[in-house]
Short mmCIF file of C-alpha atoms in Angstrom, two decimals:
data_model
loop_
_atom_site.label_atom_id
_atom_site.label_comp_id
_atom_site.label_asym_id
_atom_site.label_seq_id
_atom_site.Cartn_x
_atom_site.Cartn_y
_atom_site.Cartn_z
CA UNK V 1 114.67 90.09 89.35
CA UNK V 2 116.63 86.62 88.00
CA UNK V 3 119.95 89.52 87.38
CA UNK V 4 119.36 91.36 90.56
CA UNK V 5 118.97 88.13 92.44
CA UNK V 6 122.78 86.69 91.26
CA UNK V 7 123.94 90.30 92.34
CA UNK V 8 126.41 90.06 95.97
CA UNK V 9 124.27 93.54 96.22
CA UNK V 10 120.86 91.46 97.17
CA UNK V 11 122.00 90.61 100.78
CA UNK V 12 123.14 94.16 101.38
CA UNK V 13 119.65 95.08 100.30
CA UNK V 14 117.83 92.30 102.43
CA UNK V 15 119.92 94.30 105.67
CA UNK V 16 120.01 97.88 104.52
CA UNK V 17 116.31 98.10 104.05
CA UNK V 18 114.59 96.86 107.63
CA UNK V 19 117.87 98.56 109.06
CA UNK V 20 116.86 101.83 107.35
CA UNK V 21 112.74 101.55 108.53
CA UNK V 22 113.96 100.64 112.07
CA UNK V 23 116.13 103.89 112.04
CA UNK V 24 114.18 105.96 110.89
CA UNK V 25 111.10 105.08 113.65
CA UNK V 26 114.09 105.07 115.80
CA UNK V 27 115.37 108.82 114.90
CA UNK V 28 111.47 109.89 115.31
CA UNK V 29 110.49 108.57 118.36
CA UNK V 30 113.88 108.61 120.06
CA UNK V 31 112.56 110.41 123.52
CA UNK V 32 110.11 107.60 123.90
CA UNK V 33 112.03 104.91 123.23
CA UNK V 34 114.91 105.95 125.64
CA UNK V 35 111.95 107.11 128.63
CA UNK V 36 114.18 110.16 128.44
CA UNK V 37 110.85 111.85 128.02
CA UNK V 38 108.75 109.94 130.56
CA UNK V 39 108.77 112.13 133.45
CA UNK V 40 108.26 115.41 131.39
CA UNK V 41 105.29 113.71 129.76
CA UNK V 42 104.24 111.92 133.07
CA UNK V 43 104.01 115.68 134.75
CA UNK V 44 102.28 117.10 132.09
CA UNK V 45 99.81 114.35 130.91
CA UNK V 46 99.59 111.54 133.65
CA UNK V 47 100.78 108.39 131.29
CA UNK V 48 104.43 107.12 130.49
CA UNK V 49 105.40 105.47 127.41
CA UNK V 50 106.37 102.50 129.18
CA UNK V 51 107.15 99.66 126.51
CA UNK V 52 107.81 101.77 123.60
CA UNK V 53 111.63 100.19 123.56
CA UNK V 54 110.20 97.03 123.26
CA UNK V 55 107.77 97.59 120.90
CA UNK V 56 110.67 99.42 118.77
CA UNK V 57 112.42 96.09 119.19
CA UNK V 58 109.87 94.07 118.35
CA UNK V 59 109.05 96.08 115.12
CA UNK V 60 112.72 96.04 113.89
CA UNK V 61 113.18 92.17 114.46
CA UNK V 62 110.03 91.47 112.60
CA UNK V 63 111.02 93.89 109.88
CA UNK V 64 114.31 91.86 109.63
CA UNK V 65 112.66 88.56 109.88
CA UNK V 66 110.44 89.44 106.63
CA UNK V 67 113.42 90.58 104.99
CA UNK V 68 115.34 87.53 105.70
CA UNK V 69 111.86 85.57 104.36
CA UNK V 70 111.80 87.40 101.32
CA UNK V 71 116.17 86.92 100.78
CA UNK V 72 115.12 82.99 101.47
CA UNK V 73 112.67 83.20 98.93
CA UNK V 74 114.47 85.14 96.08
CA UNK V 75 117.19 82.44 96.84
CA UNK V 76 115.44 79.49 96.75
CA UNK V 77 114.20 80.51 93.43
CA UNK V 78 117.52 81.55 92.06
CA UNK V 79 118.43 78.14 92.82
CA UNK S 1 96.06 130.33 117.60
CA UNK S 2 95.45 131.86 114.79
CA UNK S 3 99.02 132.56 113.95
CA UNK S 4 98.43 128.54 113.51
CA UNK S 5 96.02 129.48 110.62
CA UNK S 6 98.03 132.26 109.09
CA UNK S 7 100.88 130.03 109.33
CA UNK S 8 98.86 127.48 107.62
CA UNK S 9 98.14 129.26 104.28
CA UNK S 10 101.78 130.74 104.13
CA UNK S 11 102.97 127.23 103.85
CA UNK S 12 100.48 125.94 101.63
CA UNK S 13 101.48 129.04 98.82
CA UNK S 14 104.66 129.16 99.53
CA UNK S 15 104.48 125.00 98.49
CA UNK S 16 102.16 125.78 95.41
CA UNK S 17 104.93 129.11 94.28
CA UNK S 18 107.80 126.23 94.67
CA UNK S 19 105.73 124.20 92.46
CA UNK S 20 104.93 126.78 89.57
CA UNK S 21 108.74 128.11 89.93
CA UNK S 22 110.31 124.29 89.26
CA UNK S 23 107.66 123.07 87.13
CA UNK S 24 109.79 123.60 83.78
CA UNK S 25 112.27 121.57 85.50
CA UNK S 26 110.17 118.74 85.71
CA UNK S 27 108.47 119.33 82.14
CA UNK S 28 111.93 119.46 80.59
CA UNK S 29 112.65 115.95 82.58
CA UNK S 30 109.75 114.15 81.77
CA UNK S 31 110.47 114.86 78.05
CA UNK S 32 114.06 113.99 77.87
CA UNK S 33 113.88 110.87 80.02
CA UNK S 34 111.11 109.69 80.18
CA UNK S 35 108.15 110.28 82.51
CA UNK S 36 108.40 106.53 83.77
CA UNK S 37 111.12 105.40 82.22
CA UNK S 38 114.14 105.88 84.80
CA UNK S 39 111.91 103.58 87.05
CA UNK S 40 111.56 100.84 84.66
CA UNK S 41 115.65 100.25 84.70
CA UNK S 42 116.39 97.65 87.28
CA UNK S 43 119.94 97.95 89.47
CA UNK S 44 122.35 96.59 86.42
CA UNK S 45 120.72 98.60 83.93
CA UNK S 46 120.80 102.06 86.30
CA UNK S 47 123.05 104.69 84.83
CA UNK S 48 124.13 107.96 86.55
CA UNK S 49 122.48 111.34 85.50
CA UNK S 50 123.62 113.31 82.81
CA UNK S 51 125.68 116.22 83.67
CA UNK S 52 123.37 119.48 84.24
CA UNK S 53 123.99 123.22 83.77
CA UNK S 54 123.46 123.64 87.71
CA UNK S 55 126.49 121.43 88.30
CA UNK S 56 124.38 119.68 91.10
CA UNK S 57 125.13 116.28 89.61
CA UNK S 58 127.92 114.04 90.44
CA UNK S 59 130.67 114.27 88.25
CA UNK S 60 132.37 110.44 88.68
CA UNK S 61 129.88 108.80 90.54
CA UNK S 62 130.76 104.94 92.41
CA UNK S 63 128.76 102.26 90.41
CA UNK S 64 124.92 102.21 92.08
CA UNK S 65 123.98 99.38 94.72
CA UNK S 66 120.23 100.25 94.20
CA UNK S 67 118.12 100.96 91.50
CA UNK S 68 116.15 104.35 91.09
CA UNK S 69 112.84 102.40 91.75
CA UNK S 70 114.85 100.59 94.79
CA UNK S 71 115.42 103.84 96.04
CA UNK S 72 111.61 105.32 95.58
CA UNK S 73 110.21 102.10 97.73
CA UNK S 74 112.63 102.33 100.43
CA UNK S 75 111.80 106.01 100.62
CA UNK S 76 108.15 104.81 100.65
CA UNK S 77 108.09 101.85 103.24
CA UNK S 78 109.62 104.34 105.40
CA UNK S 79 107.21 107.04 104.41
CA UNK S 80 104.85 104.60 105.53
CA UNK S 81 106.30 103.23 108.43
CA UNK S 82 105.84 106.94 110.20
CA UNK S 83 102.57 107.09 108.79
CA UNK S 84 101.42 104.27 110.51
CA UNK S 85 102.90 104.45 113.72
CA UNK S 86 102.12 108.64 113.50
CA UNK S 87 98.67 108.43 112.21
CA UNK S 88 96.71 106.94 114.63
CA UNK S 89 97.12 109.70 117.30
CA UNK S 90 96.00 112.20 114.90
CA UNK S 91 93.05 110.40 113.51
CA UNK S 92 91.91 108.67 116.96
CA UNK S 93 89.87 105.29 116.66
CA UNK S 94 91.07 101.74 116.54
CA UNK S 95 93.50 103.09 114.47
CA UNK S 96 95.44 104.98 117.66
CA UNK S 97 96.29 101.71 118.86
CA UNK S 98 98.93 101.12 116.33
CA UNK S 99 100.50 104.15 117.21
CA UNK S 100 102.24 102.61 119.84
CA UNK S 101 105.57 104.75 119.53
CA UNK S 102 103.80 108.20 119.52
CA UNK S 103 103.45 109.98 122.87
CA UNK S 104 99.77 110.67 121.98
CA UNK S 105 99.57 106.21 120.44
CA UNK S 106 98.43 103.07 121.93
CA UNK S 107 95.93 101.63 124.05
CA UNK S 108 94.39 104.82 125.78
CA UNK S 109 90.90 103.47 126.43
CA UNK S 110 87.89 104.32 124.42
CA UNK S 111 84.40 106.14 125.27
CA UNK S 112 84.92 109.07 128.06
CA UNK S 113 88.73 107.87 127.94
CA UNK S 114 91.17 109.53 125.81
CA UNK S 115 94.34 111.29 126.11
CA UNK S 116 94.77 113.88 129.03
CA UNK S 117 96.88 117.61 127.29
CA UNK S 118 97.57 118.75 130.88
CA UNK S 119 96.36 116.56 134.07
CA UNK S 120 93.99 118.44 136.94
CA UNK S 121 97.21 118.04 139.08
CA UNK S 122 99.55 119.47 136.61
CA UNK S 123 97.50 122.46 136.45
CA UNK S 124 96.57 122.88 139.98
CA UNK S 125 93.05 121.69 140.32
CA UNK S 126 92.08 120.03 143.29
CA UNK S 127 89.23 117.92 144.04
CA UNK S 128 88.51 120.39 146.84
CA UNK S 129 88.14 123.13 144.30
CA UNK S 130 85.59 121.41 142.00
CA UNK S 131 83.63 119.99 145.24
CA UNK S 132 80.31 121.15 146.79
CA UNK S 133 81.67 124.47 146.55
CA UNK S 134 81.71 125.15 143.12
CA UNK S 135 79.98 127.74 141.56
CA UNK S 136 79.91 129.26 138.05
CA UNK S 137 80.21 132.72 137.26
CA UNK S 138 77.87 133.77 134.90
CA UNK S 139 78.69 137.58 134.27
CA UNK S 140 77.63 140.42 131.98
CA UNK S 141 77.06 144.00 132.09
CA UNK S 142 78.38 144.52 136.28
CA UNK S 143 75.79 141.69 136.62
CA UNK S 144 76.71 138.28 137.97
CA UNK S 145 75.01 134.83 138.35
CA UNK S 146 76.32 131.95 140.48
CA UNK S 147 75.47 128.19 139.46
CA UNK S 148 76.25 124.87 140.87
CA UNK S 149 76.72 122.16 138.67
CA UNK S 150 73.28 120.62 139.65
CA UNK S 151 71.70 123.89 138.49
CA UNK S 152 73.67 123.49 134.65
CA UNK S 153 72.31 120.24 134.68
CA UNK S 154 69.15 121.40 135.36
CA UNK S 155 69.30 123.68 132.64
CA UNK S 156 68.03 122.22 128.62
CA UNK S 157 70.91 119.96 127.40
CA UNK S 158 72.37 119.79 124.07
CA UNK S 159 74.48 116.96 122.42
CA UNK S 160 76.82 117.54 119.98
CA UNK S 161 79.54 114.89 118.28
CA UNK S 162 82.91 117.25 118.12
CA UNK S 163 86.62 116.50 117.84
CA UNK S 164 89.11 117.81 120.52
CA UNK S 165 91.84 118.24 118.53
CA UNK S 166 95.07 119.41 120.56
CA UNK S 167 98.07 121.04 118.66
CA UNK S 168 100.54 118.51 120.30
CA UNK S 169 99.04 116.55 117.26
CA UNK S 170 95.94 114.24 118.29
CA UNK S 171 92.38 114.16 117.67
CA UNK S 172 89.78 112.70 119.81
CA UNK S 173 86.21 112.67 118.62
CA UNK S 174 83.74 112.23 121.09
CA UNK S 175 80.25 113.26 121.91
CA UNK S 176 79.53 116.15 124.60
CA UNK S 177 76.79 116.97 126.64
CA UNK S 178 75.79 120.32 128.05
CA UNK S 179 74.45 123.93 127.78
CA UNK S 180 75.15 125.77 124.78
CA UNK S 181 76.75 128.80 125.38
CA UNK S 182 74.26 131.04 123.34
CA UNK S 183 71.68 129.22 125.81
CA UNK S 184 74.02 130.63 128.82
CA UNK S 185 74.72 134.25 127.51
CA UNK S 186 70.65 134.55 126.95
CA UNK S 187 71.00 133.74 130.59
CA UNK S 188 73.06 136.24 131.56
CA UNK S 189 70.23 138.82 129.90
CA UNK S 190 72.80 139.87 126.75
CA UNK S 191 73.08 138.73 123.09
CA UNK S 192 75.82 136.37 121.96
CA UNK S 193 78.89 138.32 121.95
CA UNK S 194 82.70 138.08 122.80
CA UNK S 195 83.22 136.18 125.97
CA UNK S 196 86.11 135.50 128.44
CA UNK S 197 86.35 132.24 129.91
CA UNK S 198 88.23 131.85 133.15
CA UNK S 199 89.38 128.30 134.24
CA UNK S 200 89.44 127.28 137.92
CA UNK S 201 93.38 126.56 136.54
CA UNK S 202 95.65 128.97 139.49
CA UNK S 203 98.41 129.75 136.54
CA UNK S 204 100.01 129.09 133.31
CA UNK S 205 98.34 130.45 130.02
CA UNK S 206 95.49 128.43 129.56
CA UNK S 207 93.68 129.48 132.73
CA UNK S 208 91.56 131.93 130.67
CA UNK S 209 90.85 131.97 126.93
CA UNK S 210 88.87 134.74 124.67
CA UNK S 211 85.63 133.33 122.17
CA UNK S 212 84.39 135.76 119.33
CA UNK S 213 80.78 136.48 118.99
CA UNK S 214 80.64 133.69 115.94
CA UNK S 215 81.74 130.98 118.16
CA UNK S 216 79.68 131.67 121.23
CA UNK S 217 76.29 131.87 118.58
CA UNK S 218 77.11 128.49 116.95
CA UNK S 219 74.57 126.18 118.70
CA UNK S 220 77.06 123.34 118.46
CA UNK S 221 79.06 125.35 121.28
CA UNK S 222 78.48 124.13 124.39
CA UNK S 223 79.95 124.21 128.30
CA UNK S 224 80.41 120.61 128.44
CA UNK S 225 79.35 118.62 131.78
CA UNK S 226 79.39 114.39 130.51
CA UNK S 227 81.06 113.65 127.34
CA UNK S 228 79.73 110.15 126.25
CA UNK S 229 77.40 109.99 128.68
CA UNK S 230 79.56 110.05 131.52
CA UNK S 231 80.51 113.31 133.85
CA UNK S 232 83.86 114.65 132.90
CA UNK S 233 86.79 113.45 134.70
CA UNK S 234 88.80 115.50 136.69
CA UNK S 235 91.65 115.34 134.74
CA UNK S 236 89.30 116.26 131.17
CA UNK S 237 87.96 119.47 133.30
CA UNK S 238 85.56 118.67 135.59
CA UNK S 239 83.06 120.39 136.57
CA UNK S 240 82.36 121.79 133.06
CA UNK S 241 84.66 122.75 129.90
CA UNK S 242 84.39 124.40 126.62
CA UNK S 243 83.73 122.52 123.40
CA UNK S 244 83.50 124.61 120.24
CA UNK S 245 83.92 123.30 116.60
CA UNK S 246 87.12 123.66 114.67
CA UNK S 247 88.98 125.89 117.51
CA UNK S 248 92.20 124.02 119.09
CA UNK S 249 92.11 122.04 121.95
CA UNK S 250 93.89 124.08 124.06
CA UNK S 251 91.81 127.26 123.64
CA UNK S 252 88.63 124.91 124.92
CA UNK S 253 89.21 125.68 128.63
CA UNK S 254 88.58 123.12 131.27
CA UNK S 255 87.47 123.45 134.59
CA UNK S 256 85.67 126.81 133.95
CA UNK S 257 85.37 129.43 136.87
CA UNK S 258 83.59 131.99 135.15
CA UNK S 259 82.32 133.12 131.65
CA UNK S 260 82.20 136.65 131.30
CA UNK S 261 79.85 138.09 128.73
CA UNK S 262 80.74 141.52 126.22
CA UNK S 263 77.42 143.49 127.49
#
């Protein structure tokens, strides 16, 4: 950890990783979080989703905020 | 639906056939590397893989900016990041709420509530048509019975604890109250046998569906009239619906018209 720590590769880390989660949910559940699928799935099934973009943005800045914890932490210690 | 089944066990061999064909692959890995071993190596000690006789591997690869075990976690904390946004539709219960990116996630009530495959309005159901009006078909052998929903209630009740589980992917367990179907083809004067359901539903393909002898004669099979304790909503097929164990969601017809006996 001490090695990987001094490496300029630990902040890439610290972004690429919540950045990768949050894309991933993002790729999945893409019709919901654009409510380019709410009135197809209004029609059908009598509920919208109605908040999913903000709970995608909610999920990806807390994902980013515990990585930028965790880079605080590893470089507090390398210190 | 039962292509669903069929479809089911193809996959499943056709995983265990991939397994059997590559496991020398893996043997021949674990015993050259390591069975752990590549994951011990953190990011300055990761090396590229040694050239193989498939030619799959790269030949001048540019220096690694994440270690092998890196790699594996990320891959997992995504792997779980669908699972636990995805699996709460599927598996129903508190856990639904966390779903709260999938269609079928989130807050969608407990008890009688639960998520609605097609609405009464979507299909065509009116209130009109499930009013003081209604009556059920009860037919078999050119004869024919007519029942309100006062006289199903009348009838003995049965309560049965079954999942509706839809193929758009979620699962709602809930317990049903009503007539079991054997209960209503003894009615009708015949044995349990293959029976056509016909939904109230004007059109699309769900307005009638086709039970086989075995699911009609399983006493947990019921035409559903309250589901935990309360009368079915419109929109979860009111006056009365099908609910038979392990056959999809969509094949358990709501608002039936008719059930029409094999004499």
């Amino acid at each position: 950890m001490s090695r990987y720590g001094a490496s300029p590769l630990h902040l890439l880390a610290h972004v690429r990783v919540p950045a990768g989660i949050a894309g991933v949910l993002l790729l999945v559940y893409l019709p919901g979080i654009t409510g380019k699928g709410d009135p197809v799935l209004e029609g059908v099934s009598g509920r919208t989703l109605d908040g999913a973009l903000e709970a995608w943005l909610l999920i990806t800045a807390a994902l980013f905020a515990v990585s930028a914890v965790l880079y605080g932490v590893r470089r507090q210690r390398r210190a | 639906m039962v292509a669903h089944y069929y479809g089911g066990v193809v996959f499943i061999a056709a995983l265990l056939v991939h397994l059997v064909v590559k496991m020398p692959v893996v043997v021949r890995a674990y015993r050259d590397r390591g069975v752990l071993a590549p994951l011990r190596e953190d990011l300055a000690h990761t090396r590229p893989e040694p050239p193989d006789e498939d030619g799959l591997v790269a030949a001048e690869p540019a220096a690694p900016t994440i270690s092998r075990r890196g790699l594996l976690a990320f891959v997992g904390a995504g792997s779980t990041a669908i699972l636990i946004t995805g699996a709460g539709q599927s598996v129903g219960g508190p856990l639904r709420r966390l779903a709260v990116l999938a269609p079928r996630g989130g807050d969608q009530g407990g008890g009688a509530e639960f998520p609605i495959n097609k609405t009464a309005r979507n299909a065509g159901v009116t209130p009109a048509m499930t009013g003081a009006d209604y009556r059920l078909v009860l037919a078999a052998g050119g004869r024919e019975l007519q029942l309100t929903r006062d006289d199903l209630l009348a009838l003995s009740q049965r309560t049965e604890t079954l999942p509706i589980a839809c193929v758009e992917g979620w699962t709602a367990t809930r317990g049903w109250t009503g007539v079991p179907l054997a209960a209503l083809a003894a009615m009708a004067g015949v044995p349990p046998g293959e029976l056509l359901v016909e939904s109230l539903q004007p059109r699309g393909v769900l307005n009638q569906a086709t039970l086989s002898c075995d699911q009609v004669a399983d006493e947990r099979s019921l035409l559903a009239l309250t589901v935990e304790g309360e009368p079915l909503s419109l929109d979860h097929g009111y006056p009365a619906r099908i609910i038979v164990p392990a056959l999809p969601g969509v094949h358990c017809t709501k608002w039936v018209a008719a059930l029409r006996f094999a004499a």
